[in-house]
XYZ file of C-alpha atoms in Angstrom:
69
model
C 11.335 -2.093 25.397
C 7.688 -1.066 25.320
C 7.126 -2.695 21.929
C 8.492 -6.014 23.147
C 6.642 -5.626 26.477
C 3.279 -5.046 24.809
C 3.820 -7.026 21.649
C 2.889 -4.058 19.459
C 4.128 -4.517 15.914
C 6.416 -7.223 17.061
C 6.088 -10.576 18.856
C 5.862 -10.036 22.652
C 9.097 -11.036 24.347
C 9.751 -10.574 28.061
C 13.508 -11.019 27.846
C 13.967 -8.524 25.034
C 11.678 -6.029 26.770
C 13.781 -6.268 29.964
C 16.984 -5.997 27.982
C 15.872 -2.766 26.304
C 14.457 -1.313 29.538
C 17.733 -1.954 31.324
C 19.771 -0.509 28.472
C 17.605 2.652 28.575
C 18.037 2.924 32.311
C 21.836 2.703 31.928
C 21.558 5.687 29.548
C 19.606 7.712 32.179
C 16.246 7.395 30.524
C 13.948 8.423 33.345
C 10.777 7.023 31.809
C 12.549 3.685 31.524
C 13.578 3.915 35.195
C 9.934 4.338 36.147
C 8.779 1.494 33.889
C 11.472 -0.883 35.096
C 10.544 0.080 38.631
C 6.998 -0.974 37.979
C 8.238 -4.263 36.438
C 10.046 -5.027 39.692
C 7.279 -3.748 41.927
C 4.565 -5.891 40.375
C 6.789 -8.786 39.324
C 6.160 -8.441 35.589
C 7.993 -9.860 32.556
C 8.664 -13.092 34.379
C 10.557 -11.403 37.253
C 10.064 -11.829 40.902
C 8.910 -8.880 42.943
C 11.685 -6.749 44.261
C 10.221 -3.769 46.094
C 13.568 -2.436 47.189
C 14.817 -2.132 43.558
C 11.466 -0.902 42.422
C 11.445 1.943 44.921
C 15.005 2.866 44.085
C 14.234 3.143 40.375
C 10.940 4.969 40.814
C 12.527 7.436 43.290
C 15.361 8.088 40.810
C 12.881 8.959 38.074
C 10.859 11.156 40.443
C 14.043 12.996 41.588
C 14.820 13.612 37.886
C 11.457 15.323 37.505
C 9.423 12.647 35.810
C 5.931 13.995 36.470
C 4.032 10.718 36.948
C 6.674 9.068 39.122
C-alpha cells in the first residue's frame, strides 16, 4: 500500500493503495491499521474524512502495542 500511496518505484495510485491497506488490515497488520486510520482522519487518498473510523483503527493499533499509535 505504501508504494502505491507514495508512488515509490511504481505509479502513484490512490485506489490500489487503499486496496492494499485494507487487505493488510484484514490480516491484522497493526501498522496498516494505523496508516488507514490516518487516511480516514485526514481524508487522504481521495476519501472523505471519517473521524469515527479513524479513531477505531488507530485505537486498535495502539491496543495491539504499536508504539507510535
